[in-house]
mmCIF file of C-alpha atoms in Angstrom:
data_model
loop_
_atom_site.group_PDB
_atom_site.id
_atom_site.type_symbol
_atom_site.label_atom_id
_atom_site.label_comp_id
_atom_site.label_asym_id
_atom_site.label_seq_id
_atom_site.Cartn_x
_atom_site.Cartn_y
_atom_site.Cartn_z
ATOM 1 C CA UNK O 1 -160.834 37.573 0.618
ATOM 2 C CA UNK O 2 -158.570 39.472 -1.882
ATOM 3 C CA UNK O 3 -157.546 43.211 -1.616
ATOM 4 C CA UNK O 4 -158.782 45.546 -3.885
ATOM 5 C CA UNK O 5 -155.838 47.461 -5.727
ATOM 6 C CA UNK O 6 -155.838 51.064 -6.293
ATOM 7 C CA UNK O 7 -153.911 53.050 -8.585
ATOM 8 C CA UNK O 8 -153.537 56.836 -7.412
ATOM 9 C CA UNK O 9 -152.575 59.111 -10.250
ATOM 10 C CA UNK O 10 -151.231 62.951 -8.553
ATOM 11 C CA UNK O 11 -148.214 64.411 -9.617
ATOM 12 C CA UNK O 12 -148.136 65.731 -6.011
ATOM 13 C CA UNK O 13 -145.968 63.633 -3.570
ATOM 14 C CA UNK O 14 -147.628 65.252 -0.534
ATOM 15 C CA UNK O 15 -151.127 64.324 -2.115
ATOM 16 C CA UNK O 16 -150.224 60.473 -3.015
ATOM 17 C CA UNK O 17 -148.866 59.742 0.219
ATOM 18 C CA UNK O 18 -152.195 61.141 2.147
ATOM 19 C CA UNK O 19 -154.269 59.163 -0.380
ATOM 20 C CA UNK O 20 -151.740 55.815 0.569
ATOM 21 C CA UNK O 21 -152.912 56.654 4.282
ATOM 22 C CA UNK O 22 -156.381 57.036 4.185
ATOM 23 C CA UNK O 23 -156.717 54.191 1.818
ATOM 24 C CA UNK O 24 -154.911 51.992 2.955
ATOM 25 C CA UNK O 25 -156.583 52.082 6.368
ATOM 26 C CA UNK O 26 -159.773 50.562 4.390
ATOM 27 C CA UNK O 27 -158.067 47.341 3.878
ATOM 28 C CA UNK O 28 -156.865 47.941 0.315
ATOM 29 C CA UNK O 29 -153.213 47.991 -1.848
ATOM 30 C CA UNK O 30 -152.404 51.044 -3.335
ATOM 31 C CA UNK O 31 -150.199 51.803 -6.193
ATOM 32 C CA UNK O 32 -148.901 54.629 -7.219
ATOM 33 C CA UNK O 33 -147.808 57.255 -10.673
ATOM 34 C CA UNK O 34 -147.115 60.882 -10.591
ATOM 35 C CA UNK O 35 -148.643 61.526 -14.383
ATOM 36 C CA UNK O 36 -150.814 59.293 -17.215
ATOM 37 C CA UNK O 37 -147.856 57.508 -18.418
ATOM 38 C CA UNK O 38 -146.963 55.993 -15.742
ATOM 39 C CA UNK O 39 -150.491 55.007 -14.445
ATOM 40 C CA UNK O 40 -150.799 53.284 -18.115
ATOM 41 C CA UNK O 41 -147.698 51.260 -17.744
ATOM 42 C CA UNK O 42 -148.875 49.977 -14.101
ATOM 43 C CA UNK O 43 -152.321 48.931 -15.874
ATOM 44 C CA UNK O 44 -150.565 46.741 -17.751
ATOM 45 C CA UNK O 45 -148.649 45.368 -15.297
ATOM 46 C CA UNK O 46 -150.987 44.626 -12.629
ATOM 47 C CA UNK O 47 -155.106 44.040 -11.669
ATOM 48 C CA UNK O 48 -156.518 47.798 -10.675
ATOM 49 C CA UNK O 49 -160.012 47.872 -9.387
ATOM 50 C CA UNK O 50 -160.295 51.741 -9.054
ATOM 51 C CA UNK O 51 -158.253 54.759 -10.288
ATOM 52 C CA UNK O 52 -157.971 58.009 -8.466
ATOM 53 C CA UNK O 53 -157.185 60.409 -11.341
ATOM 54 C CA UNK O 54 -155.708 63.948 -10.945
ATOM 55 C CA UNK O 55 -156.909 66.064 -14.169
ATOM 56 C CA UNK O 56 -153.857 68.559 -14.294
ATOM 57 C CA UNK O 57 -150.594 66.389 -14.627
ATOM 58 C CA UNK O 58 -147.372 66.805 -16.438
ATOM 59 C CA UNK O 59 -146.489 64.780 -19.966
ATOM 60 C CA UNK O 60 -150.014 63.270 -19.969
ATOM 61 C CA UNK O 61 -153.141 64.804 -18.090
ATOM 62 C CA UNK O 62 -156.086 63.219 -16.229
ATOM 63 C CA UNK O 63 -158.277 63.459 -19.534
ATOM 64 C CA UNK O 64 -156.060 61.957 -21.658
ATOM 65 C CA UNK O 65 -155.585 58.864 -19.479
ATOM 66 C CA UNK O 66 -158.564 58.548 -18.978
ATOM 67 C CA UNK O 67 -159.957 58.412 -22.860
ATOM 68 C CA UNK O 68 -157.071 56.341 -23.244
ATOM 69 C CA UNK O 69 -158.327 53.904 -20.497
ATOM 70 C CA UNK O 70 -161.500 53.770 -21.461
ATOM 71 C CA UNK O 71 -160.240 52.488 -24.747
ATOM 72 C CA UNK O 72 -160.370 48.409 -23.129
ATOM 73 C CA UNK O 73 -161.070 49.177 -19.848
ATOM 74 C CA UNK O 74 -163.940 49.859 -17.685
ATOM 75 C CA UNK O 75 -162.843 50.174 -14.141
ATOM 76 C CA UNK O 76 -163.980 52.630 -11.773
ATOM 77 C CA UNK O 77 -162.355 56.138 -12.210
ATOM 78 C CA UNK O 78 -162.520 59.159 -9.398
ATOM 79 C CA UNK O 79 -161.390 62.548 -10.594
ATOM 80 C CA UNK O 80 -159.579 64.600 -8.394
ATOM 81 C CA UNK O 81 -159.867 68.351 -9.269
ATOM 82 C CA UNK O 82 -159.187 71.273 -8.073
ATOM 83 C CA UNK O 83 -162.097 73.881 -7.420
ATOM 84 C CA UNK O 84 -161.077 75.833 -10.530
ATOM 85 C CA UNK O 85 -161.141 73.088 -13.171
ATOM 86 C CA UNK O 86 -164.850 72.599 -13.133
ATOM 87 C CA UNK O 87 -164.895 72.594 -17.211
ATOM 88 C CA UNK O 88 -161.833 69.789 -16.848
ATOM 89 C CA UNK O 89 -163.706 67.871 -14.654
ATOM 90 C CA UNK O 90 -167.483 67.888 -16.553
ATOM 91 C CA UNK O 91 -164.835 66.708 -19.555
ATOM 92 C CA UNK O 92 -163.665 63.993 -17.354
ATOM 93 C CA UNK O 93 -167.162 62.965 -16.467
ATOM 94 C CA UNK O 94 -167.755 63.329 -20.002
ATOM 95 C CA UNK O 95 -165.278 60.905 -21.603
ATOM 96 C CA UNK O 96 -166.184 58.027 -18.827
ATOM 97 C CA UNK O 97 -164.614 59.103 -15.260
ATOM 98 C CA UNK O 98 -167.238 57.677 -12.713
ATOM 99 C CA UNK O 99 -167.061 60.397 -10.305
ATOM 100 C CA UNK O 100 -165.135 63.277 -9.073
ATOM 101 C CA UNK O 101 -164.193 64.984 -5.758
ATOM 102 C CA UNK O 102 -162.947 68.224 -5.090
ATOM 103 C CA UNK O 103 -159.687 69.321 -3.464
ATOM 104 C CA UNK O 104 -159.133 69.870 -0.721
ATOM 105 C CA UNK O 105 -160.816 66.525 0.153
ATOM 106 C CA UNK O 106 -162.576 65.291 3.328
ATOM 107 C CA UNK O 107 -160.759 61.523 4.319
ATOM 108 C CA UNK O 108 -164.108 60.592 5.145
ATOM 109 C CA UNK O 109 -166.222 60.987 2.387
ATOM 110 C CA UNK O 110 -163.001 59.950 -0.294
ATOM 111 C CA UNK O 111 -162.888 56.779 1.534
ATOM 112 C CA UNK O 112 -166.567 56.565 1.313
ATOM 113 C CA UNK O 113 -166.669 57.159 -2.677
ATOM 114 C CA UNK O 114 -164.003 54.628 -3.326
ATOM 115 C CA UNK O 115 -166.295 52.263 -1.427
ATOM 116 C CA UNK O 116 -169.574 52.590 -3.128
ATOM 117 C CA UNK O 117 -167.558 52.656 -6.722
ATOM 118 C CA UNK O 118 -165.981 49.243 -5.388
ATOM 119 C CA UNK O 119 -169.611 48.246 -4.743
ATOM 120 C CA UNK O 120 -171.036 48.983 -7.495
ATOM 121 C CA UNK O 121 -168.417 47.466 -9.677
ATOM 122 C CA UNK O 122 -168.121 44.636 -7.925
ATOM 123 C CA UNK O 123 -171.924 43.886 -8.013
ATOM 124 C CA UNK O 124 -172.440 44.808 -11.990
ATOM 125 C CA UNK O 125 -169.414 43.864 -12.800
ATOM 126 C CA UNK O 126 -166.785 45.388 -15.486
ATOM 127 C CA UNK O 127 -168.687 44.088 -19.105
ATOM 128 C CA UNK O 128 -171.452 43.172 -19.733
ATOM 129 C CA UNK O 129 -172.443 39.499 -19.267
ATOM 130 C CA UNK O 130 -171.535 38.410 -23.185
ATOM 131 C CA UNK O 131 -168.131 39.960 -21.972
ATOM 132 C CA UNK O 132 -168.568 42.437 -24.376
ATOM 133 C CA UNK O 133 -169.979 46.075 -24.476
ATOM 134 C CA UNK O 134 -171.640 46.985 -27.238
ATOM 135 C CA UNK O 135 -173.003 50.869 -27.672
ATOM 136 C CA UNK O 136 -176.058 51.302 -30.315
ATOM 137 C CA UNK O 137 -178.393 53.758 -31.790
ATOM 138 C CA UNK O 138 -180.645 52.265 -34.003
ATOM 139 C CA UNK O 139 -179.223 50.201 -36.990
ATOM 140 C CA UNK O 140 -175.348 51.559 -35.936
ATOM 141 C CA UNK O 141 -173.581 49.337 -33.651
ATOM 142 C CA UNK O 142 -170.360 49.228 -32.497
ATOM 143 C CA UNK O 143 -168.611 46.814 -30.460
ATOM 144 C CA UNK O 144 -165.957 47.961 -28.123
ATOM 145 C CA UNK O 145 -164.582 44.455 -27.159
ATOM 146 C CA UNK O 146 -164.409 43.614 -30.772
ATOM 147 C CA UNK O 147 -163.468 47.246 -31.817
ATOM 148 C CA UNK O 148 -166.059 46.672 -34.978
ATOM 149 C CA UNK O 149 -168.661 48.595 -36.324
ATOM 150 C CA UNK O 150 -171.840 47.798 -38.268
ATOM 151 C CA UNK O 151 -174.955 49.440 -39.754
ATOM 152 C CA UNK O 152 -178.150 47.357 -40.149
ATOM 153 C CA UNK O 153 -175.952 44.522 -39.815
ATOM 154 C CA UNK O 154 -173.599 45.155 -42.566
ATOM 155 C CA UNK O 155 -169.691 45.705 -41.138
ATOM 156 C CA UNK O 156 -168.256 49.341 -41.641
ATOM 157 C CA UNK O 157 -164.437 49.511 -41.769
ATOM 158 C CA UNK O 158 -163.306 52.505 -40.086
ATOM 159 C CA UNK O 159 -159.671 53.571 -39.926
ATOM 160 C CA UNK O 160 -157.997 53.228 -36.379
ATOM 161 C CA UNK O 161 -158.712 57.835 -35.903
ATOM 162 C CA UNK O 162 -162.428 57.254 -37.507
ATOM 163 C CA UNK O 163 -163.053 54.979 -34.855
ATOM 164 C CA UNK O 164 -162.056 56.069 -31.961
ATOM 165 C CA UNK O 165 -164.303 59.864 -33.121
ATOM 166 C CA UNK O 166 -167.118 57.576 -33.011
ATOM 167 C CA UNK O 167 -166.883 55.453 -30.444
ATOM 168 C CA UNK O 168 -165.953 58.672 -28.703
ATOM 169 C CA UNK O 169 -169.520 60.130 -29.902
ATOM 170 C CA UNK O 170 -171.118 56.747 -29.254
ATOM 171 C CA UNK O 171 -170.342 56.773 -25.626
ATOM 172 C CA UNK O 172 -171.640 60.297 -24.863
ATOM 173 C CA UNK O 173 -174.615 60.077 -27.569
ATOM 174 C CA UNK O 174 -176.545 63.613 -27.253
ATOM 175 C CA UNK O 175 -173.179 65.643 -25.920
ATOM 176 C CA UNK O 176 -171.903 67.900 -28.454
ATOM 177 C CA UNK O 177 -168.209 67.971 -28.780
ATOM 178 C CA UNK O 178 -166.132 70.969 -30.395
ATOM 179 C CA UNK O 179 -163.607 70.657 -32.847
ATOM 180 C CA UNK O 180 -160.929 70.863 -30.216
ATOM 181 C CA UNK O 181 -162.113 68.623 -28.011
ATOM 182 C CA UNK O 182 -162.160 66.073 -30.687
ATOM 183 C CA UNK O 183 -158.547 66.246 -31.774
ATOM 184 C CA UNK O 184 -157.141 66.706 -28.243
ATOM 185 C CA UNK O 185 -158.893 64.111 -26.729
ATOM 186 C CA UNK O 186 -158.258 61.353 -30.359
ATOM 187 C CA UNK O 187 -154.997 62.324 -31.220
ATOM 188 C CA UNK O 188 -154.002 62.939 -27.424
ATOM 189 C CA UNK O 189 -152.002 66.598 -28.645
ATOM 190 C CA UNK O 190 -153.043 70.194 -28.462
ATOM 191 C CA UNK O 191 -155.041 71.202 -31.546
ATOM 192 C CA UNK O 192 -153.245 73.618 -34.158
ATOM 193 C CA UNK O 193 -154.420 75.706 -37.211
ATOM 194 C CA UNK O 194 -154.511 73.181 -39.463
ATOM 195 C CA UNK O 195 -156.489 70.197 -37.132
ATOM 196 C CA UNK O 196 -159.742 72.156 -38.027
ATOM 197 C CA UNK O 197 -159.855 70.433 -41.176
ATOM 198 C CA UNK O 198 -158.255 67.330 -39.984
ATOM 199 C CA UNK O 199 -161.326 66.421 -37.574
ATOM 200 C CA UNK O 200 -163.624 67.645 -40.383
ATOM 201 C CA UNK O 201 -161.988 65.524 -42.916
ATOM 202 C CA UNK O 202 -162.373 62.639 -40.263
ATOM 203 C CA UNK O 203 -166.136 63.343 -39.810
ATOM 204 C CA UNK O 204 -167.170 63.266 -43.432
ATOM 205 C CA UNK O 205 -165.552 59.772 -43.696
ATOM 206 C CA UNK O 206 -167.320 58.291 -40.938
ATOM 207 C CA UNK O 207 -170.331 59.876 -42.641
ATOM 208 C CA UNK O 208 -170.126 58.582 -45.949
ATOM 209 C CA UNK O 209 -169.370 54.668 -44.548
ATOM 210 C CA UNK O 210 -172.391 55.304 -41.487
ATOM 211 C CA UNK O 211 -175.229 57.058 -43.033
ATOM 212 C CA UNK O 212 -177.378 56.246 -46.281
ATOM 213 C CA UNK O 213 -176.987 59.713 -47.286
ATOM 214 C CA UNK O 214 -174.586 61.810 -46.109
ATOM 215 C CA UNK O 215 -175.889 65.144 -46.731
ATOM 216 C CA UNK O 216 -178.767 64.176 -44.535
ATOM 217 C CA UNK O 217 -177.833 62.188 -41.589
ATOM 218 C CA UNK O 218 -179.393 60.278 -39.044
ATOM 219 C CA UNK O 219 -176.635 59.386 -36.792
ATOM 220 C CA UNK O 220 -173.659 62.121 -37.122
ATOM 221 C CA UNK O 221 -174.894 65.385 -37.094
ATOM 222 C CA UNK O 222 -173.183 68.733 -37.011
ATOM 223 C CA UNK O 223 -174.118 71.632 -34.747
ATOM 224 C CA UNK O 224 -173.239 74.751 -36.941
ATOM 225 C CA UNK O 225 -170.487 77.081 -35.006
ATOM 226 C CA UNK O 226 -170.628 74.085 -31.879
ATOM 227 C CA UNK O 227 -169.433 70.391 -33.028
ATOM 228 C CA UNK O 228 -170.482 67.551 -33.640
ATOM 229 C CA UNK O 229 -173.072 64.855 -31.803
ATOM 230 C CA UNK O 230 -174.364 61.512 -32.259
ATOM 231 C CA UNK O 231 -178.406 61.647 -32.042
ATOM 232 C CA UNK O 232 -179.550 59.760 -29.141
ATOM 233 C CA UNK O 233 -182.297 58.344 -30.957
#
């Protein structure tokens, strides 16, 4: 039977070589990257079946990489975070990590995490069985395989920053996100005085190509001095 590989993400030496020991123990290859960047360029080198993901990292942070991830991929994806980063890690939750575990970590109960996440992926497997995944509300669909769009069947051209606001709404439909968390997490950079009106900007053109009438929607909707949310139903 193949190994599962697993990529641990810590820009902490002493950290990634305690995770190599107790994981490897379990019967499993383990590869490593001290920040986002270099975890992306090991995704596209090799197969990962499960990410251990440290949120606070230098050049590109545990949130980041993992929006970015979730962008094609659907792997399994621990957060590791520190007692004091409880907003970081609901975030983390929030834009598609699996789980999280706190640090300092019991061996025992990591180990046993990674297993049931290898489990579980394993038995439902990565897509779904038309090997694509597909999020929709109502008449608004959008395909992530495909990275399309439609409403009531008829195709919606988004621009590549349109989409990826929606499809970021999409995935957590009811969650509202700030203005902030919008541009950090799409244009993957901290937000300055002038990205207010860039996400707002953003929004009203996904409105105008999404909803019959914009000035009353029924998918984007705006929670006055909060953000914005997709409707859940």
């Amino acid at each position: 039977m193949a190994k599962n590989n697993i990529l641990v993400v810590d820009d902490e030496p002493e950290i990634r070589e305690a995770l190599v020991i107790y994981l490897k123990s379990d019967d499993v290859d383990v590869f490593t990257a001290s920040n986002g960047l270099e975890a992306l360029e090991i995704l596209e080198k090799e197969t990962i079946h499960l990410i251990l993901m440290d949120i606070m990292m230098p050049q590109l942070d545990g949130i980041k990489t993992t929006f970015k991830i979730r962008e094609s991929k659907n792997i399994p994806i621990i957060m590791l975070s520190a007692k004091s980063e409880d907003g970081d890690k609901i975030l983390g939750l929030n834009v598609g990590a699996d789980d999280y575990i706190t640090k300092p970590f019991n061996p025992l109960e990591l180990v046993a995490r990674v297993r049931s996440q290898l489990r579980r992926f394993t038995n439902l497997g990565s897509f779904h069985s038309n090997g694509e995944e597909i999020i929709q509300v109502r008449g608004l669909m959008l395909n992530k395989s495909m990275k399309t769009v439609e409403v009531d069947g008829e195709d919606v051209r988004l621009t590549p920053k349109e989409y990826k606001i929606l499809e970021l709404l999409l995935e957590n439909k009811g969650r509202v996100f700030s203005i902030e968390e919008i541009y950090e997490l799409v244009w993957n950079e901290p937000i300055f005085a002038a990205s207010d009106n860039t996400v707002a900007v953003h929004v009203r053109n996904i409105r105008e190509k999404i909803e019959i009438n914009p000035k009353d929607p029924k998918y984007l909707k705006v929670v006055w001095g909060i953000g914005y949310k997709i409707e859940k139903r």
